[in-house]
PDB file of C-alpha atoms and ligand atoms in Angstrom:
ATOM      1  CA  UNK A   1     167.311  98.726 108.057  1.00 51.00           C
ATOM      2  CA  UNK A   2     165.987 101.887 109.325  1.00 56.00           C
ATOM      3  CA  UNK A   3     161.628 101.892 108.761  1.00 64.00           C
ATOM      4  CA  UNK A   4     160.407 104.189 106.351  1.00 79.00           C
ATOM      5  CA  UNK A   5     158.777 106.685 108.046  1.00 92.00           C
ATOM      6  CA  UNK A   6     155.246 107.196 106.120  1.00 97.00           C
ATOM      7  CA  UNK A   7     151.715 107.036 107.274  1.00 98.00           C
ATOM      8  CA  UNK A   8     149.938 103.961 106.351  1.00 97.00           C
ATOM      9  CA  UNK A   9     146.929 104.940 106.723  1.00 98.00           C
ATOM     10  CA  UNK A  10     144.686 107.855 104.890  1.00 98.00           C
ATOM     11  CA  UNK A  11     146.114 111.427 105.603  1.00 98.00           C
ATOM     12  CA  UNK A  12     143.812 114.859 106.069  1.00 98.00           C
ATOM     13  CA  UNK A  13     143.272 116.849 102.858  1.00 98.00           C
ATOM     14  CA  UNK A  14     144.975 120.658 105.216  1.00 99.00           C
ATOM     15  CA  UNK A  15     147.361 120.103 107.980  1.00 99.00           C
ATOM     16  CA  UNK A  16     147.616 123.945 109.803  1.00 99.00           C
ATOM     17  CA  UNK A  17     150.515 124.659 112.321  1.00 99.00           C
ATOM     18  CA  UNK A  18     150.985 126.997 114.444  1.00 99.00           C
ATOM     19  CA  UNK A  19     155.342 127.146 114.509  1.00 99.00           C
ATOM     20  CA  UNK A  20     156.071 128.285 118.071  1.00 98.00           C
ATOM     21  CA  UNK A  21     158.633 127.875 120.388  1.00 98.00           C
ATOM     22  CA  UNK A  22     161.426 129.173 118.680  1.00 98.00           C
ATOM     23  CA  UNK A  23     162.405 132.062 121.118  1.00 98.00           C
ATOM     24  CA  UNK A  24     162.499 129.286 124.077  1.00 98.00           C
ATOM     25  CA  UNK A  25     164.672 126.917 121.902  1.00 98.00           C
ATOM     26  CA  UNK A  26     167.107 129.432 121.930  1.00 98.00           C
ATOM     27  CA  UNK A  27     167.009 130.576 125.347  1.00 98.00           C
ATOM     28  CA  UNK A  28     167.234 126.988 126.581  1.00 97.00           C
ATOM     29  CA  UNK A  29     170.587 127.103 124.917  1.00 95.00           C
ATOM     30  CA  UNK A  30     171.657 130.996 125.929  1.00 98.00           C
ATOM     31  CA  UNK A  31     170.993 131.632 122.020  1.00 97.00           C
ATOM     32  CA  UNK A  32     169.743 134.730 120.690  1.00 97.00           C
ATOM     33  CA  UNK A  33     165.867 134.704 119.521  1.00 98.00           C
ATOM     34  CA  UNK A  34     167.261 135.058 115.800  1.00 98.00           C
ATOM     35  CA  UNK A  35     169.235 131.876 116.485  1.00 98.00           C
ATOM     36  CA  UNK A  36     165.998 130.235 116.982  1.00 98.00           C
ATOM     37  CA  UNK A  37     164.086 131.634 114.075  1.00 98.00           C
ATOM     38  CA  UNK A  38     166.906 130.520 111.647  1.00 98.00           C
ATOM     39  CA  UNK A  39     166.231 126.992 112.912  1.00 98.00           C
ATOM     40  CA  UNK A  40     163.074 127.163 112.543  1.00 98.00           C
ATOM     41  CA  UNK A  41     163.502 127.046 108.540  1.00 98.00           C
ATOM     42  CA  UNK A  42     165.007 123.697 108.594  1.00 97.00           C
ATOM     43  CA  UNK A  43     161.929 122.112 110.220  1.00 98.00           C
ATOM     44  CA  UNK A  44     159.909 124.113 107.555  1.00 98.00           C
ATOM     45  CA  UNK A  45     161.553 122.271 105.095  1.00 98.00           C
ATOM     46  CA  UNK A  46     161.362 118.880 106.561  1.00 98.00           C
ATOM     47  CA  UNK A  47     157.421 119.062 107.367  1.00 98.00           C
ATOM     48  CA  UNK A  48     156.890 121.034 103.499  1.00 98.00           C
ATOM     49  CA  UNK A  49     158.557 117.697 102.054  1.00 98.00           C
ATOM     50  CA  UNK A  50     157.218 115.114 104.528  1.00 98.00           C
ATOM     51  CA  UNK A  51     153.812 116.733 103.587  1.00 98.00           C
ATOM     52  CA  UNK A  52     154.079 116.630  99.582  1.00 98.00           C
ATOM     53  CA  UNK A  53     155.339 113.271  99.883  1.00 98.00           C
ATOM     54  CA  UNK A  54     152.420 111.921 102.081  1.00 98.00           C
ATOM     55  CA  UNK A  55     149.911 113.176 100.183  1.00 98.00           C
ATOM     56  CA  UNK A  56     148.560 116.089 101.917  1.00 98.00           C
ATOM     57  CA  UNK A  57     147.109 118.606  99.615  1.00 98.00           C
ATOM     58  CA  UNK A  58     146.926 121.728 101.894  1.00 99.00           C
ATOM     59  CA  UNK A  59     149.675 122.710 104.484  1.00 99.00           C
ATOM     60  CA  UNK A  60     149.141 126.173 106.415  1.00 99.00           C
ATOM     61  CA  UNK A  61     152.244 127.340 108.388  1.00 99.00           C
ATOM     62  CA  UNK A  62     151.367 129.996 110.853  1.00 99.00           C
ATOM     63  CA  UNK A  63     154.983 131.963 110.158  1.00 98.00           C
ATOM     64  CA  UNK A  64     153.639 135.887 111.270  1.00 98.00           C
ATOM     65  CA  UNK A  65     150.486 136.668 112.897  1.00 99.00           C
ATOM     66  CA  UNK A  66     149.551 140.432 112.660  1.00 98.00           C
ATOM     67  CA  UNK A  67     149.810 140.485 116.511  1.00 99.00           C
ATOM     68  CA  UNK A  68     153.923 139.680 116.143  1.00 98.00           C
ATOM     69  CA  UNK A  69     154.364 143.355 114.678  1.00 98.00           C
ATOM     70  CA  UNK A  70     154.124 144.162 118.132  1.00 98.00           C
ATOM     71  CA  UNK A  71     157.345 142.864 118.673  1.00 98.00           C
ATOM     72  CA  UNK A  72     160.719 144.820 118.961  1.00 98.00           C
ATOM     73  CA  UNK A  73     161.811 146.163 115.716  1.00 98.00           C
ATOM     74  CA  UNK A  74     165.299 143.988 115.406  1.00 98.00           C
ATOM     75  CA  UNK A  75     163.146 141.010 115.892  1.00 98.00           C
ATOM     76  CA  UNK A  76     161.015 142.327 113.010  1.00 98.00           C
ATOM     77  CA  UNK A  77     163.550 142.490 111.353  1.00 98.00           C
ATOM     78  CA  UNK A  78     165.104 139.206 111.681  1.00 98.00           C
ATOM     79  CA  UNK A  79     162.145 137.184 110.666  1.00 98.00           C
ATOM     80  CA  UNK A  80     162.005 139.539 107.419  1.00 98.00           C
ATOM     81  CA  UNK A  81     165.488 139.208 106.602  1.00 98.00           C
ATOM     82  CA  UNK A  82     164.780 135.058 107.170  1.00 98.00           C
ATOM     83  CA  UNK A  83     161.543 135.366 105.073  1.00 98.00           C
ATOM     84  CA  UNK A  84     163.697 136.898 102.384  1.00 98.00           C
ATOM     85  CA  UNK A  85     166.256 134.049 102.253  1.00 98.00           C
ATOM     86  CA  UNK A  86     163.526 131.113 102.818  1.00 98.00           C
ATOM     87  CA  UNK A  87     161.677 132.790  99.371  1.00 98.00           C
ATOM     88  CA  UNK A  88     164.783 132.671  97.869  1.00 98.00           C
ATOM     89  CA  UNK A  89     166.477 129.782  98.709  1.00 97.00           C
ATOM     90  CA  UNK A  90     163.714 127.510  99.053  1.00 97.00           C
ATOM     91  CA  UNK A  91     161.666 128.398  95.645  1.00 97.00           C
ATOM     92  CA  UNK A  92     163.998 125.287  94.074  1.00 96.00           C
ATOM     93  CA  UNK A  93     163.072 122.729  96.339  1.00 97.00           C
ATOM     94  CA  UNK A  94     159.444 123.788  96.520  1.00 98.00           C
ATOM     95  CA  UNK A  95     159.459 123.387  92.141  1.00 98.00           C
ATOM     96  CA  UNK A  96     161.066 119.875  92.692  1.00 98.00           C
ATOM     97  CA  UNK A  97     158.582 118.590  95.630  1.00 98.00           C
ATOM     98  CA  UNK A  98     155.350 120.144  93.351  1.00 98.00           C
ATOM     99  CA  UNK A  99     155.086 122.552  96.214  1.00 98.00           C
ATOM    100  CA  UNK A 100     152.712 125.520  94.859  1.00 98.00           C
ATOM    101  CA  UNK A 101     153.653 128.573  97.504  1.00 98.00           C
ATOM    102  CA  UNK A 102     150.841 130.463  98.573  1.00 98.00           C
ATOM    103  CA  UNK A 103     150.570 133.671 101.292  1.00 98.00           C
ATOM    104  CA  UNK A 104     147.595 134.440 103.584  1.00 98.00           C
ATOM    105  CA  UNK A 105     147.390 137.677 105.377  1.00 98.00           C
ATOM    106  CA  UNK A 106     147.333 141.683 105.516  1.00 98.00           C
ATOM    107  CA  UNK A 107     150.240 141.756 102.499  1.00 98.00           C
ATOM    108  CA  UNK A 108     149.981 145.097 102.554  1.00 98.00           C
ATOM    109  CA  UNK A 109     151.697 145.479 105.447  1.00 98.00           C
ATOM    110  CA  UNK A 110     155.106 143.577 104.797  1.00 98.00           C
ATOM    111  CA  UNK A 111     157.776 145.166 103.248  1.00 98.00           C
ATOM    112  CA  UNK A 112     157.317 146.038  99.594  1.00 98.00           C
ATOM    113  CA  UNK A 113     160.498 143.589  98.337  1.00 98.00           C
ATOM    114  CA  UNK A 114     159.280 140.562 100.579  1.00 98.00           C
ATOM    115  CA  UNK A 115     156.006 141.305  98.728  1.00 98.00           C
ATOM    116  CA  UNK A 116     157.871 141.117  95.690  1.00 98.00           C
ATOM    117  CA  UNK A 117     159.692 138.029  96.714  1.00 98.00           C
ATOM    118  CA  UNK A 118     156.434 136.906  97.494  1.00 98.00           C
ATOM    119  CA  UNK A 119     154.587 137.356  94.303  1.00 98.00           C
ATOM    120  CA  UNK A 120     157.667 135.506  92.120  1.00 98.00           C
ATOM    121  CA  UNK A 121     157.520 132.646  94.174  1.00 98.00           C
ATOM    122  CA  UNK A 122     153.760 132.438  93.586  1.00 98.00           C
ATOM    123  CA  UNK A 123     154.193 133.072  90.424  1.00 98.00           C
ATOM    124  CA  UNK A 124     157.003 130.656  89.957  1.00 98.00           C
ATOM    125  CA  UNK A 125     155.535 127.707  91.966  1.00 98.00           C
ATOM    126  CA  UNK A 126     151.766 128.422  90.618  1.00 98.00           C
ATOM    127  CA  UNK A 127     152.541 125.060  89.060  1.00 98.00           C
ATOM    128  CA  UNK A 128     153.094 122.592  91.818  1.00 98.00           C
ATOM    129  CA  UNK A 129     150.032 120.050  92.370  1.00 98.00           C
ATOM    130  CA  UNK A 130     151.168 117.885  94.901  1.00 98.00           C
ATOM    131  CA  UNK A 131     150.735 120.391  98.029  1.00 98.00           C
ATOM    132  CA  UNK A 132     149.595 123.942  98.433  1.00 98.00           C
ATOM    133  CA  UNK A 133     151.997 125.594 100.932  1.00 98.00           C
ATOM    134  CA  UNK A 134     150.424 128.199 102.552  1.00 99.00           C
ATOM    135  CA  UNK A 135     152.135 131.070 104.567  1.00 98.00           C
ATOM    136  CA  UNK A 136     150.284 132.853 107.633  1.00 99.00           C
ATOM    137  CA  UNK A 137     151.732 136.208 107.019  1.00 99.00           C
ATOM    138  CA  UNK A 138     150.939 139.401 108.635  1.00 98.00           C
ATOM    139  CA  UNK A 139     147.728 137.224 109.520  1.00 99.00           C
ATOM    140  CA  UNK A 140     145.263 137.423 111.947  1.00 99.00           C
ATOM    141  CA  UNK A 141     141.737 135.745 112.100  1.00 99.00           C
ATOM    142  CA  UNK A 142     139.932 138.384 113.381  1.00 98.00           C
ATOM    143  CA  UNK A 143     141.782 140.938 110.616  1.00 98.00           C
ATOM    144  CA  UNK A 144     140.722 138.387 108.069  1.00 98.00           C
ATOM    145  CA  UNK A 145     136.739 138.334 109.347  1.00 98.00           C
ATOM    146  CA  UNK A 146     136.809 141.941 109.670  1.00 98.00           C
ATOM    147  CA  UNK A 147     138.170 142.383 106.233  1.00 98.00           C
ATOM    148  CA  UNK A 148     135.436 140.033 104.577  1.00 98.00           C
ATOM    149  CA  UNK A 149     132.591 141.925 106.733  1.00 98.00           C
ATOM    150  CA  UNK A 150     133.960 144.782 104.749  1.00 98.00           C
ATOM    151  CA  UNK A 151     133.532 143.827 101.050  1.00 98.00           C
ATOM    152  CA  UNK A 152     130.121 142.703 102.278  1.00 98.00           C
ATOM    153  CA  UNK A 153     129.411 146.235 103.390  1.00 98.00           C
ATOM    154  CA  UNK A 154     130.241 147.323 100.126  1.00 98.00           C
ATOM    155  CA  UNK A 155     128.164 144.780  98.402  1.00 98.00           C
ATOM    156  CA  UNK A 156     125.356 146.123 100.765  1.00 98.00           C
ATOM    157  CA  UNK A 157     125.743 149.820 100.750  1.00 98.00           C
ATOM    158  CA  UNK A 158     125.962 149.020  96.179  1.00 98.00           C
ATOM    159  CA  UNK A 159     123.133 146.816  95.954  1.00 98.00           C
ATOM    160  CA  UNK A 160     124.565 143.923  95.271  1.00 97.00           C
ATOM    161  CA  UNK A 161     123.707 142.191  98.246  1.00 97.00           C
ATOM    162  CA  UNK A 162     120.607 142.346 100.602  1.00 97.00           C
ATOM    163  CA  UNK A 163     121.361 141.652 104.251  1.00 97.00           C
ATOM    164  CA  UNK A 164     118.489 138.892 104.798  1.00 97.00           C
ATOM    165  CA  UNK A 165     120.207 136.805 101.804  1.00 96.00           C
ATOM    166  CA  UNK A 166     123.853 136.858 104.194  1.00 97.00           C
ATOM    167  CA  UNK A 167     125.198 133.150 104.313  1.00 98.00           C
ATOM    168  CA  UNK A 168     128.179 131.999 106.056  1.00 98.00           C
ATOM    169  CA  UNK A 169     129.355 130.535 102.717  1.00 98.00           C
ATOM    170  CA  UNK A 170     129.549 134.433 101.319  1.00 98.00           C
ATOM    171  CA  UNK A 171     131.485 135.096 104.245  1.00 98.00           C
ATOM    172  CA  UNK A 172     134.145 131.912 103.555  1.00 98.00           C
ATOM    173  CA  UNK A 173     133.904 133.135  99.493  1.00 98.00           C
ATOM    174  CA  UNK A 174     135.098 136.827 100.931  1.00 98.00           C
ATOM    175  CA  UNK A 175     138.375 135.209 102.975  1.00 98.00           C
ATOM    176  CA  UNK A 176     141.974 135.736 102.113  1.00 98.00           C
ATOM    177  CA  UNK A 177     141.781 132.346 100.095  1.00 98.00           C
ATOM    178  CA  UNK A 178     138.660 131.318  99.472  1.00 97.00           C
ATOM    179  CA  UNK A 179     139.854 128.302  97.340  1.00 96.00           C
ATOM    180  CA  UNK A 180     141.472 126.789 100.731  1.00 98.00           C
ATOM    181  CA  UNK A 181     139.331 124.110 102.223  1.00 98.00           C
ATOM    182  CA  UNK A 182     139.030 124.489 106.300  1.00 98.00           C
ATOM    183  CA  UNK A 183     141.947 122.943 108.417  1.00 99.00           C
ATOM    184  CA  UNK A 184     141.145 118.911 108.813  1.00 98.00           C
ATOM    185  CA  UNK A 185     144.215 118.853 112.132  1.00 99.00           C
ATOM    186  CA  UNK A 186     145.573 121.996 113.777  1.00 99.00           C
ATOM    187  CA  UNK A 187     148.912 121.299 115.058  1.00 99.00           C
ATOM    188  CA  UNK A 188     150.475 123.932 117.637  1.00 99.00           C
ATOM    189  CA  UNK A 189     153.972 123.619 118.959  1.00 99.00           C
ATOM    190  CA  UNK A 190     156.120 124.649 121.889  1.00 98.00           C
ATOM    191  CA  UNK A 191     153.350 123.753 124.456  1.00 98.00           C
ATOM    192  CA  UNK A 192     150.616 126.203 124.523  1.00 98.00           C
ATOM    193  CA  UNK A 193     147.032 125.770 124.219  1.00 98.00           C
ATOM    194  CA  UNK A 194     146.035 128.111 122.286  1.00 98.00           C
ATOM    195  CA  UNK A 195     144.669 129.452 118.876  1.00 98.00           C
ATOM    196  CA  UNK A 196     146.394 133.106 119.085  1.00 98.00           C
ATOM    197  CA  UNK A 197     144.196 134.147 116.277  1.00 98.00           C
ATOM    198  CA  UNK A 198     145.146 131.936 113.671  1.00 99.00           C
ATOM    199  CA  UNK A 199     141.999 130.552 111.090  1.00 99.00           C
ATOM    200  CA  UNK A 200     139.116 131.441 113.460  1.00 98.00           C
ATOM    201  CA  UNK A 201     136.421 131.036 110.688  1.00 98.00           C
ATOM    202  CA  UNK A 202     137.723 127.984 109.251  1.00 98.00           C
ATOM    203  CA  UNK A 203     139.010 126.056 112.435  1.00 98.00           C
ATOM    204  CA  UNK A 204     135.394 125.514 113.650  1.00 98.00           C
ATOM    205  CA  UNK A 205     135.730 121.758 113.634  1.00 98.00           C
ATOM    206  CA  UNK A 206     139.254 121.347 113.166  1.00 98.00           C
ATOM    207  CA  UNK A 207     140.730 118.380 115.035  1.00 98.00           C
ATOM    208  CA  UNK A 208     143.552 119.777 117.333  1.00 98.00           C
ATOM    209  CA  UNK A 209     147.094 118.639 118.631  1.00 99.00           C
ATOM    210  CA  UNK A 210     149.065 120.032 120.894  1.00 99.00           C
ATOM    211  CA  UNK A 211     152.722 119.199 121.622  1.00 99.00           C
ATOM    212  CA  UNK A 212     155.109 120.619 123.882  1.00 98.00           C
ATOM    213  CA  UNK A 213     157.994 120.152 120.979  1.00 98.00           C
ATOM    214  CA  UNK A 214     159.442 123.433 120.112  1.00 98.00           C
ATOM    215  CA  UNK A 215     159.078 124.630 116.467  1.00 98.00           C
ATOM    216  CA  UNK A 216     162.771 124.234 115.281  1.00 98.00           C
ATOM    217  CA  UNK A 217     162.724 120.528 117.226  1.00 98.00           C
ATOM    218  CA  UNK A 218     159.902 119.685 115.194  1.00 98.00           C
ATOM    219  CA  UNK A 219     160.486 117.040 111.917  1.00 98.00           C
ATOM    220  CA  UNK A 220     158.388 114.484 110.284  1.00 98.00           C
ATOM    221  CA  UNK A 221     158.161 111.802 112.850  1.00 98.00           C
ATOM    222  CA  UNK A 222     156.182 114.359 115.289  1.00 98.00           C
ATOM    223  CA  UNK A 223     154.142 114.933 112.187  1.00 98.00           C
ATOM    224  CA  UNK A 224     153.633 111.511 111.167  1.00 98.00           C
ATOM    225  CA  UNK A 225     152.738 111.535 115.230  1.00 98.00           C
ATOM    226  CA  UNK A 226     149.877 114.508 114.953  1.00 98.00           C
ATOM    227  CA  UNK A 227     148.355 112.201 112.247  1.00 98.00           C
ATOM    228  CA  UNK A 228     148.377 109.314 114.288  1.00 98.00           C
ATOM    229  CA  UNK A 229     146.511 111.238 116.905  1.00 98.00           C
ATOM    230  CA  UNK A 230     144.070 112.375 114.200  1.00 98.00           C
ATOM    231  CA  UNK A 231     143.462 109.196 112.393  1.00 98.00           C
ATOM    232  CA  UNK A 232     142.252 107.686 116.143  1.00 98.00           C
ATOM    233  CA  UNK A 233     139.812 110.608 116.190  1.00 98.00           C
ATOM    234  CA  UNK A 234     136.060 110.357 115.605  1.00 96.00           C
ATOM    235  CA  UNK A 235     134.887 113.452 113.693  1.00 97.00           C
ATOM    236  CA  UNK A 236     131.113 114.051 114.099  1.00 96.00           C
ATOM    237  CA  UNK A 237     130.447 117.122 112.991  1.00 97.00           C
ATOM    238  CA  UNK A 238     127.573 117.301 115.279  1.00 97.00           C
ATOM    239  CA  UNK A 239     125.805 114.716 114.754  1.00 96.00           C
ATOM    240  CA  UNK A 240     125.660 111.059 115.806  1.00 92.00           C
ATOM    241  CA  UNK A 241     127.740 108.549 113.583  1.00 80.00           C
ATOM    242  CA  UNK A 242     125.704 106.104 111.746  1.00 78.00           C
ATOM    243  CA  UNK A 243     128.282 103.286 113.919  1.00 79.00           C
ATOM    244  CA  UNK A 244     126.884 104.129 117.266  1.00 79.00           C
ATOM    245  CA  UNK A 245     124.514 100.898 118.653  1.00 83.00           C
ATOM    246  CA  UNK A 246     122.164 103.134 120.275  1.00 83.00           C
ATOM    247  CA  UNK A 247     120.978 104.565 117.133  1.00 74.00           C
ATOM    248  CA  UNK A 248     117.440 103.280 116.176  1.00 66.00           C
TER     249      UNK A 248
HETATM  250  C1  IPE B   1     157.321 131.353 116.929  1.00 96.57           C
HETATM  251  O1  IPE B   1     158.248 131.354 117.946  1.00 96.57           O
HETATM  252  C2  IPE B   1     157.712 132.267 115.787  1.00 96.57           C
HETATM  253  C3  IPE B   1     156.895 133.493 115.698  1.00 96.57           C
HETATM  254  C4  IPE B   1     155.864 133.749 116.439  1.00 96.57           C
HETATM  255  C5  IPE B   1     157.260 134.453 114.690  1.00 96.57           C
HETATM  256  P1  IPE B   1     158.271 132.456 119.088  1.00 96.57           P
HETATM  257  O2  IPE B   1     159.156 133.565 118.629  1.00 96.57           O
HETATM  258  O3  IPE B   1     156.900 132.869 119.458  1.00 96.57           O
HETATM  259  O4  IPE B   1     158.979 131.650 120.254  1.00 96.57           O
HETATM  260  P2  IPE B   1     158.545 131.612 121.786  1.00 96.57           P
HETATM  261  O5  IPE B   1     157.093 131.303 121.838  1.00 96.57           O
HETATM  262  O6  IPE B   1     158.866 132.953 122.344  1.00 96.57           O
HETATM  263  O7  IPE B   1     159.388 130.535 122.368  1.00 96.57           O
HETATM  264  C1  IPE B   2     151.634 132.518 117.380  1.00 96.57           C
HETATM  265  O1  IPE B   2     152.719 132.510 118.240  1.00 96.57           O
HETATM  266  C2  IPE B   2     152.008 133.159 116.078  1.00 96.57           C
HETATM  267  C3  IPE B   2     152.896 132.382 115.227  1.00 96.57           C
HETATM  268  C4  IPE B   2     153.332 131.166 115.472  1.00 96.57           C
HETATM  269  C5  IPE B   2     153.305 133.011 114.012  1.00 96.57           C
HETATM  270  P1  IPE B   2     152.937 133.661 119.312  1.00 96.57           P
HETATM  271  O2  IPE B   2     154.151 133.293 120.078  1.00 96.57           O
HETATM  272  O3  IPE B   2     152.943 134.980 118.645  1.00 96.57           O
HETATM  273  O4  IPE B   2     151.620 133.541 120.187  1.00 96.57           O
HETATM  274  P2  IPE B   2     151.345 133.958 121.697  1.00 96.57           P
HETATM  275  O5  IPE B   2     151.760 135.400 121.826  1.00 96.57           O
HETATM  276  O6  IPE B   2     152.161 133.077 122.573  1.00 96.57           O
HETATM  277  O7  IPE B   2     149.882 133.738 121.895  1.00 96.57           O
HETATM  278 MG1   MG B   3     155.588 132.159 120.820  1.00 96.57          MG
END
């Protein structure tokens, strides 16, 4: 009989990923980009389930940074016209796994039906308690700072705020989502090292994990693999843990 493929062991509270590699999977195989994109979704699907059935309570897909507008328009358009059919086909399947549907980003700045699509699935998920699927959307890090720094300006300039009292926790409480704890494991796909602007603020001591799989490769069992890697490591926060034998 096949094994059950769970971790047995205690899982991080927010697994982030960073979905890349879908333009090479498709190249790889003289594909189109769009070819790739589409199967990206499936591997959406399979981590979103894996994850609500594990017992994570916070997944973050990185599925549009604000950056990717930069790319040509029929590529744009492409990942729209997928975003579309993934809020609409998937808002079922989300209900049944508890999934609550969340998006993170400069919203503004999407089409105003996807932002429409959007807002029903929030709406119709707002329910869900096993996971909190978060969507990177029109999202940058540095966008997301900048906006904060903004509404404290305002507090500022209104009086609402003096500049000596700043804290970085009224900086985290002025973020897209300031009910979503910080990343425990950042996983990035497709094989580079790199943070391309996704959760700057709250990746400060996220534990990282890199794999050269390419997003629409990418299922449970190189999940269940990224938590294996971050149950071995030893989070310190900056300090010393209480374990270590030269402690006096
Ligand atoms: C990730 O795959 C999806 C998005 C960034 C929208 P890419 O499209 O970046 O694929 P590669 O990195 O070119 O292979
Ligand atoms: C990061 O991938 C953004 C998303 C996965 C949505 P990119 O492919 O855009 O990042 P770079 O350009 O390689 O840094
Ligand atoms: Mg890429």
């Amino acid at each position: 009989m096949a094994q059950r493929l769970t971790p047995d062991f205690p899982v991080p509270a927010h697994v982030a990923v960073i979905m890349d590699g879908n333009g090479r999977w498709a190249g790889r195989s003289g594909l189109l980009r769009a070819r790739g994109h589409e199967e990206g979704a499936a591997a959406v699907r399979d981590v979103t389930e894996a994850a609500a059935e594990w017992g994570i309570r916070h997944l973050t897909l990185y599925a549009f940074s604000a950056e990717n507008w930069q790319r040509p328009a029929a590529e744009i358009g492409v990942l729209m016209k997928l975003l579309r059919r993934y809020l609409r086909e998937e808002r079922r399947t989300l209900l049944e796994h508890g999934v609550r549907l969340r998006a993170l980003g400069r919203l503004a700045d999407l089409p105003a039906d996807v932002r429409e699509l959007l807002a029903e699935s929030e709406q119709a998920t707002a329910g869900g308690e096993r996971c909190t699927l978060r969507l990177g959307l029109s999202y940058g890090g540095r966008q997301e700072i900048c906006d904060a720094v903004v509404r404290i300006a305002e507090d500022v300039a209104a009086g609402r705020l003096s500049p000596g009292e700043l804290t970085p926790g009224m900086i985290a409480a002025r973020l897209y989502d300031p009910g979503m704890p910080d990343p425990d494991l950042i996983i990035r796909t497709g094989g580079e090292v790199r943070l391309s602007n996704f959760l700057l603020w709250q990746s400060s001591y996220a534990e990282m994990h890199f794999t050269p799989v390419l997003w629409p490769d990418f299922r449970r069992g190189h999940l269940l693999e990224a938590l294996q890697d971050y149950h071995r490591r030893v989070r310190r926060f900056g300090r010393v843990p209480e374990s270590d034998p030269a402690v006096r």
